[in-house]
Coordinates of C-alpha atoms and ligand atoms in Angstrom, one line a residue:
X1 CA 30.5 -18.6 108.0
X2 CA 29.1 -15.8 110.2
X3 CA 30.2 -12.1 110.1
X4 CA 30.4 -10.8 113.7
X5 CA 31.6 -7.5 115.0
X6 CA 34.3 -7.8 117.7
X7 CA 35.1 -4.8 119.9
X8 CA 38.2 -5.8 121.9
X9 CA 37.8 -2.7 124.1
X10 CA 40.3 -1.4 126.7
X11 CA 42.6 -2.9 129.3
X12 CA 42.2 -6.6 129.7
X13 CA 39.7 -6.5 126.8
X14 CA 42.5 -7.4 124.4
X15 CA 43.6 -10.4 126.3
X16 CA 40.2 -11.9 127.1
X17 CA 38.8 -11.4 123.6
X18 CA 41.8 -13.1 122.1
X19 CA 41.2 -16.1 124.5
X20 CA 37.5 -16.1 123.6
X21 CA 38.2 -16.2 119.8
X22 CA 40.5 -19.2 120.3
X23 CA 37.9 -21.1 122.3
X24 CA 35.0 -20.3 119.8
X25 CA 37.2 -21.5 117.0
X26 CA 37.9 -24.7 118.8
X27 CA 34.1 -25.2 119.2
X28 CA 33.9 -25.7 115.5
X29 CA 32.0 -22.5 114.4
X30 CA 33.4 -20.6 111.5
X31 CA 33.3 -16.9 112.3
X32 CA 34.7 -14.0 110.4
X33 CA 35.4 -11.5 113.2
X34 CA 35.2 -7.9 112.0
X35 CA 37.4 -6.2 114.6
X36 CA 36.7 -2.6 115.3
X37 CA 38.4 -0.4 117.9
X38 CA 36.4 1.7 120.4
X39 CA 37.3 3.2 123.7
X40 CA 40.4 5.0 125.1
X41 CA 42.7 4.1 122.2
X42 CA 40.6 5.9 119.6
X43 CA 39.6 9.1 121.5
X44 CA 42.6 11.1 120.3
X45 CA 42.1 10.3 116.6
X46 CA 38.2 10.5 116.5
X47 CA 37.5 12.7 119.4
X48 CA 35.0 10.1 120.7
X49 CA 35.3 6.7 122.2
X50 CA 32.6 5.4 119.9
X51 CA 33.3 6.3 116.3
X52 CA 30.6 5.9 113.7
X53 CA 32.4 2.9 112.0
X54 CA 31.7 0.8 115.2
X55 CA 27.9 1.4 114.9
X56 CA 28.0 0.9 111.1
X57 CA 29.7 -2.5 111.6
X58 CA 27.2 -3.7 114.2
X59 CA 24.2 -2.4 112.0
X60 CA 25.7 -4.4 109.1
X61 CA 26.5 -7.6 110.9
X62 CA 23.6 -7.5 113.4
X63 CA 25.7 -9.3 116.0
X64 CA 28.6 -8.0 118.1
X65 CA 30.6 -9.1 121.1
X66 CA 32.6 -6.6 123.1
X67 CA 35.2 -6.4 125.7
X68 CA 35.1 -3.8 128.5
X69 CA 35.5 -0.2 127.6
X70 CA 36.9 2.4 130.1
X71 CA 34.7 5.4 130.6
X72 CA 37.0 8.5 131.1
X73 CA 35.9 10.1 134.3
X74 CA 35.1 13.8 134.1
X75 CA 36.0 14.2 130.4
X76 CA 32.4 14.7 129.1
X77 CA 32.2 11.6 127.0
X78 CA 29.0 9.6 127.2
X79 CA 29.5 6.0 128.4
X80 CA 30.1 3.9 125.3
X81 CA 27.9 1.2 126.8
X82 CA 25.0 3.5 127.3
X83 CA 25.5 5.1 123.8
X84 CA 25.6 1.6 122.2
X85 CA 22.3 0.6 123.9
X86 CA 20.6 3.9 122.9
X87 CA 21.9 4.1 119.3
X88 CA 21.0 0.4 118.5
X89 CA 17.9 0.4 120.7
X90 CA 19.1 -2.6 122.6
X91 CA 16.1 -2.8 124.9
X92 CA 16.7 -5.9 126.9
X93 CA 19.7 -6.6 129.1
X94 CA 19.9 -10.2 130.0
X95 CA 22.2 -11.6 132.7
X96 CA 22.1 -15.3 133.5
X97 CA 23.6 -16.0 136.9
X98 CA 24.6 -19.6 137.6
X99 CA 26.8 -21.3 140.2
X100 CA 29.6 -23.4 138.8
X101 CA 30.6 -26.5 140.7
X102 CA 34.3 -25.8 141.7
X103 CA 34.1 -22.0 141.9
X104 CA 34.0 -20.9 145.5
X105 CA 31.0 -18.9 146.3
X106 CA 28.6 -18.6 149.3
X107 CA 25.8 -20.4 147.6
X108 CA 25.0 -23.6 145.6
X109 CA 22.4 -24.3 143.0
X110 CA 21.8 -20.8 141.8
X111 CA 20.3 -20.6 138.3
X112 CA 18.5 -17.3 137.7
X113 CA 18.3 -14.6 135.1
X114 CA 17.9 -10.9 135.5
X115 CA 16.1 -9.2 132.7
X116 CA 16.6 -5.4 132.8
X117 CA 14.7 -2.9 130.8
X118 CA 17.6 -1.0 129.1
X119 CA 16.2 2.2 127.5
X120 CA 14.3 4.3 130.0
X121 CA 13.6 4.7 133.8
X122 CA 16.0 7.2 135.4
X123 CA 18.6 6.3 132.7
X124 CA 16.6 8.2 130.1
X125 CA 19.0 11.0 131.1
X126 CA 16.2 13.6 131.5
X127 CA 17.7 15.8 134.3
X128 CA 17.8 19.5 135.1
X129 CA 18.8 21.9 137.7
X130 CA 16.1 23.9 139.6
X131 CA 18.1 27.1 140.1
X132 CA 21.3 26.1 141.8
X133 CA 19.6 24.6 144.9
X134 CA 18.1 21.4 143.5
X135 CA 18.4 18.9 140.7
X136 CA 15.6 16.8 139.2
X137 CA 15.9 13.5 137.4
X138 CA 12.8 12.3 135.6
X139 CA 11.9 8.6 135.9
X140 CA 10.2 7.6 132.6
X141 CA 8.3 4.3 132.3
X142 CA 6.2 3.8 129.2
X143 CA 3.6 1.2 128.3
X144 CA 5.4 0.4 125.0
X145 CA 8.8 -0.3 126.6
X146 CA 7.3 -2.2 129.5
X147 CA 5.2 -4.4 127.2
X148 CA 8.3 -5.1 125.1
X149 CA 10.5 -6.1 128.0
X150 CA 7.8 -8.2 129.8
X151 CA 7.0 -10.0 126.5
X152 CA 10.8 -10.7 126.2
X153 CA 10.8 -12.1 129.8
X154 CA 7.8 -14.3 129.1
X155 CA 9.5 -15.8 126.0
X156 CA 12.8 -16.2 127.9
X157 CA 11.0 -18.0 130.7
X158 CA 9.4 -20.5 128.4
X159 CA 12.3 -21.0 126.0
X160 CA 14.8 -21.6 128.9
X161 CA 12.6 -24.0 130.9
X162 CA 12.2 -21.7 133.9
X163 CA 9.1 -21.8 136.0
X164 CA 8.8 -18.6 138.0
X165 CA 8.7 -15.1 136.5
X166 CA 8.9 -12.3 139.0
X167 CA 8.3 -8.6 138.5
X168 CA 10.6 -6.4 140.7
X169 CA 9.2 -3.0 141.4
X170 CA 8.5 -0.3 144.0
X171 CA 4.9 0.4 143.1
X172 CA 3.9 0.9 146.7
X173 CA 5.8 4.2 146.6
X174 CA 6.0 5.1 142.9
X175 CA 2.4 4.3 142.3
X176 CA 2.2 5.8 138.8
X177 CA 5.6 4.8 137.2
X178 CA 6.2 1.5 138.8
X179 CA 2.5 1.0 139.1
X180 CA 2.3 1.1 135.3
X181 CA 5.2 -1.4 135.0
X182 CA 3.5 -3.8 137.4
X183 CA 0.1 -3.5 135.7
X184 CA 1.5 -4.1 132.3
X185 CA 3.5 -7.1 133.7
X186 CA 0.3 -8.7 134.9
X187 CA -1.5 -8.0 131.6
X188 CA 1.3 -9.3 129.3
X189 CA 1.9 -12.4 131.5
X190 CA -1.8 -13.2 131.3
X191 CA -1.7 -12.8 127.5
X192 CA 1.2 -15.3 127.6
X193 CA -0.7 -17.7 129.9
X194 CA 1.7 -17.2 132.7
X195 CA -0.7 -16.7 135.6
X196 CA -0.3 -15.8 139.2
X197 CA -0.8 -18.6 141.8
X198 CA -4.3 -18.5 143.1
X199 CA -3.7 -20.4 146.3
X200 CA -2.5 -23.5 144.4
X201 CA 0.9 -25.1 144.9
X202 CA 3.7 -23.8 142.5
X203 CA 4.7 -27.5 141.9
X204 CA 1.4 -28.0 140.0
X205 CA 2.3 -25.3 137.5
X206 CA 4.6 -25.3 134.5
X207 CA 4.9 -21.5 134.8
X208 CA 3.7 -18.8 137.2
X209 CA 4.1 -15.1 137.8
X210 CA 4.5 -13.1 140.9
X211 CA 5.9 -9.7 142.1
X212 CA 8.5 -8.7 144.6
X213 CA 9.1 -5.2 146.0
X214 CA 12.7 -4.3 145.2
X215 CA 14.0 -4.0 148.8
X216 CA 12.5 -7.4 149.6
X217 CA 13.9 -8.8 146.4
X218 CA 17.4 -7.6 147.5
X219 CA 17.0 -9.4 150.8
X220 CA 15.6 -12.6 149.4
X221 CA 18.2 -12.8 146.7
X222 CA 20.8 -12.9 149.5
X223 CA 18.9 -15.2 151.8
X224 CA 17.4 -17.7 149.3
X225 CA 18.6 -17.0 145.7
X226 CA 17.9 -20.6 144.7
X227 CA 14.2 -19.8 144.9
X228 CA 14.3 -17.3 142.0
X229 CA 14.1 -18.1 138.3
X230 CA 13.6 -15.1 136.0
X231 CA 13.3 -11.5 137.3
X232 CA 12.2 -8.6 135.1
X233 CA 12.5 -5.0 136.2
X234 CA 13.0 -1.4 135.2
X235 CA 16.5 -0.1 134.4
X236 CA 17.9 1.1 137.8
X237 CA 16.8 -1.9 139.9
X238 CA 18.3 -4.1 137.2
X239 CA 21.6 -2.3 137.3
X240 CA 21.9 -2.8 141.0
X241 CA 20.5 -6.3 141.4
X242 CA 22.4 -7.7 138.5
X243 CA 25.7 -6.8 140.2
X244 CA 24.4 -8.2 143.5
X245 CA 23.6 -11.4 141.7
X246 CA 27.1 -11.5 140.2
X247 CA 28.4 -11.4 143.7
X248 CA 26.3 -14.5 144.7
X249 CA 28.2 -16.7 142.3
X250 CA 31.8 -15.6 142.5
X251 CA 32.1 -12.1 141.1
X252 CA 32.2 -10.1 137.9
X253 CA 34.9 -12.2 136.3
X254 CA 32.6 -15.0 135.3
X255 CA 29.2 -13.4 134.5
X256 CA 28.1 -13.0 130.9
X257 CA 25.5 -10.6 129.5
X258 CA 23.6 -9.8 126.4
X259 CA 21.9 -6.6 125.1
X260 CA 19.2 -7.5 122.7
X261 CA 17.3 -5.3 120.4
X262 CA 14.8 -5.9 117.5
X263 CA 17.5 -5.7 114.9
X264 CA 20.9 -6.2 116.7
X265 CA 22.4 -7.9 119.7
X266 CA 25.6 -7.0 121.5
X267 CA 27.1 -9.6 123.9
X268 CA 29.5 -8.5 126.6
X269 CA 31.3 -9.4 129.8
X270 CA 30.0 -7.4 132.7
X271 CA 33.4 -6.6 134.3
X272 CA 35.4 -3.5 133.5
X273 CA 38.8 -3.0 131.9
X274 CA 40.7 -3.9 135.1
X275 CA 43.6 -1.5 134.3
X276 CA 45.6 -2.8 137.3
X277 CA 46.1 -6.2 135.7
X278 CA 45.9 -5.3 132.0
X279 CA 48.7 -6.5 129.8
X280 CA 49.9 -9.2 132.3
X281 CA 48.1 -12.2 130.7
X282 CA 46.4 -13.0 134.1
X283 CA 42.8 -11.8 133.5
X284 CA 40.0 -14.4 133.7
X285 CA 38.4 -14.7 130.3
X286 CA 35.4 -16.7 131.6
X287 CA 32.9 -13.9 131.4
X288 CA 33.5 -13.1 127.7
X289 CA 33.7 -16.8 126.9
X290 CA 30.3 -17.2 128.6
X291 CA 29.0 -14.2 126.6
X292 CA 30.2 -16.0 123.4
X293 CA 28.2 -19.0 124.6
X294 CA 25.1 -16.8 124.8
X295 CA 25.9 -15.4 121.4
X296 CA 26.3 -18.9 119.8
X297 CA 22.9 -19.9 121.2
X298 CA 21.4 -16.7 119.9
X299 CA 22.6 -17.5 116.3
X300 CA 21.4 -21.1 116.7
X301 CA 24.8 -22.8 117.2
X302 CA 23.7 -24.7 120.2
X303 CA 26.0 -27.7 119.8
X304 CA 29.1 -25.5 119.8
X305 CA 27.7 -23.5 122.8
X306 CA 27.2 -26.7 124.8
X307 CA 30.7 -27.9 123.9
X308 CA 32.1 -24.8 125.5
X309 CA 29.8 -25.0 128.5
X310 CA 30.9 -28.6 129.1
X311 CA 34.5 -27.6 128.9
X312 CA 34.0 -24.8 131.4
X313 CA 32.2 -27.1 133.8
X314 CA 35.1 -29.6 133.6
X315 CA 37.8 -27.0 134.1
X316 CA 36.2 -25.7 137.2
X317 CA 35.5 -29.1 138.7
X318 CA 39.1 -30.2 138.0
X319 CA 40.3 -27.0 139.5
X320 CA 43.8 -27.4 138.3
X321 CA 44.0 -24.7 135.6
X322 CA 42.4 -21.6 137.1
X323 CA 43.3 -17.9 136.8
X324 CA 44.5 -15.9 139.8
X325 CA 41.1 -14.4 140.7
X326 CA 39.8 -17.9 141.3
X327 CA 42.8 -18.9 143.4
X328 CA 44.9 -20.5 140.7
X329 CA 48.1 -19.5 138.9
X330 CA 47.3 -20.1 135.2
X331 CA 47.6 -17.3 132.7
X332 CA 44.7 -16.2 130.4
X333 CA 46.3 -18.1 127.5
X334 CA 46.8 -21.3 129.5
X335 CA 43.2 -21.2 130.7
X336 CA 42.0 -20.8 127.0
X337 CA 44.3 -23.6 125.8
X338 CA 43.0 -26.0 128.5
X339 CA 39.4 -25.3 127.4
X340 CA 40.4 -26.1 123.8
X341 CA 42.1 -29.3 125.0
X342 CA 39.0 -30.3 127.0
X343 CA 36.8 -29.7 123.9
X344 CA 39.0 -32.1 121.8
X345 CA 38.6 -35.0 124.3
Ligands
NAD1 P1 36.6 -3.6 136.9 O1 35.6 -4.6 136.7 O2 37.6 -3.3 135.8 O3 37.5 -4.1 138.2 C1 37.0 -4.4 139.5 C2 37.9 -5.5 140.1 O4 37.7 -6.8 139.5 C3 39.4 -5.2 139.9 O5 40.1 -5.7 141.1 C4 39.8 -6.1 138.7 O6 41.2 -6.4 138.7 C5 38.9 -7.3 138.9 N1 38.5 -7.9 137.6 C6 37.6 -7.4 136.7 N2 37.5 -8.3 135.7 C7 38.4 -9.3 135.9 C8 38.7 -10.4 135.2 N3 38.1 -10.7 134.0 N4 39.7 -11.2 135.6 C9 40.2 -11.0 136.8 N5 40.0 -9.9 137.6 C10 39.0 -9.0 137.1 O7 35.9 -2.3 137.5 P2 36.4 -0.8 137.7 O8 37.8 -0.9 138.3 O9 35.4 -0.2 138.5 O10 36.4 -0.2 136.3 C11 37.6 0.0 135.5 C12 37.2 0.6 134.1 O11 36.3 -0.2 133.5 C13 36.5 2.0 134.3 O12 36.9 2.9 133.3 C14 35.0 1.7 134.1 O13 34.3 2.7 133.5 C15 35.1 0.5 133.1 N6 34.0 -0.4 133.1 C16 33.5 -0.8 131.9 C17 32.5 -1.8 131.8 C18 32.0 -2.3 130.5 O14 32.6 -1.9 129.5 N7 31.0 -3.1 130.4 C19 31.9 -2.2 133.0 C20 32.4 -1.8 134.2 C21 33.4 -0.9 134.3

C-alpha cells in the first residue's frame, strides 16, 4: 500500500483525476490517495491557492500527482505550479513525447524526452524596474543546478535506453550563462562516459552527446523530430520547446510530465483546467493517466505501468472509444471504463 498525495485541481481536474484513480486501481496497485484541495476553490478560505497542508502532505508522502490548477490572472497570487517547484525544490521537469499509433498527428515514430531545468534561468524571478523607462530580468545559471540537471539527463538517457543526449542552448550569444551550461554539459557527460562523436558513425555508439542551438533545435524538432532522443536545457527553452513537442504528437491532452526533486516528485498533466469543457464529462484523461504511468514506474511498479500503457496503445489503435478532442464521442468515464476492460483481457 502506497500513500500518495492527490491534488485534483480545478476545472476538468476533478473529472480526469477520478478517471485516473479508477485506471490505476484496475492495474492492481494498492494506493491510499490522500486528497488535498488546492487552486481556485480554496482561495476564499485560505487566501492562497496553495495552503500549507498541501506542501505538508507532499513532504510526508514524497510522491504526488496533480490535476491542472487555474492561475487567477491579475490577482497577485503566484502560480501554484511555480510555487510547488520552488518550495519542494523539484529541479527536473521531465516530458516524454511519444506518438501513439491511432492518434492523428503530423508525424510518426517520435520518441523523445525534454528535460528542463526547473529552478533558475529567467524563472528565478529576479526582476526590477530601472526608473520607469526600463525593466530588467536577470538570467541565472549556476554550476550546481546545471551539474544536477545534466547528471539527471545522463541517468535518464541510460536508464531509458536512449542513445543521443543533446544540450539545447544559445551560448553563441549568451556566452557566460549558456556558455556555463554548455561547458558543464560536456564535463558531466564525459564523467558519465557519454562522449561526443569524433567523426565516427553514431550507429557504432551506445550513447553519444551533442549540442544544438535553441533556434536550430526548434526548426529541427519540426522537420525531423524522430532524430532526437533526450534533450536537456535551461528553464525558458524547456518551457517553450516542451509545448512545441506536445504539438508534434497530438496536443496537450495526451502528454504527461514529472517534476522530480531530491526528496519529492510531483507528476502532472501538462494541460490546463479547460474551463470551457469542465463539468461535462468530456475531457480526455490520457495526460493524467500517462502521468500516473510515469509515477508507477518511479515507485517501481513497472508491471502495472506497462499494463496501463498496453491498454492505452490498444484503445487508440482500435479507435472506437475516443474522447471528443481525438475525434470520438466517448465520455471521460467511458474512456476510463474501456481502459479497465482492456486491462482485464
Ligand atoms: P488549457 O490547457 O486549459 O486549454 C487549452 C485548450 O485545450 C482548450 O481548448 C481546452 O478545452 C483543451 N484541453 C486542454 N486539456 C484538455 C483535455 N484533457 N481534454 C480535452 N481538451 C483539453 O489552457 P488555457 O485555456 O490556457 O488555461 C486554462 C487555465 O488552466 C488557466 O487558468 C491556466 O493558468 C491554467 N493552466 C494550468 C496548468 C497546470 O496546472 N499545469 C497548465 C496550463 C494552464
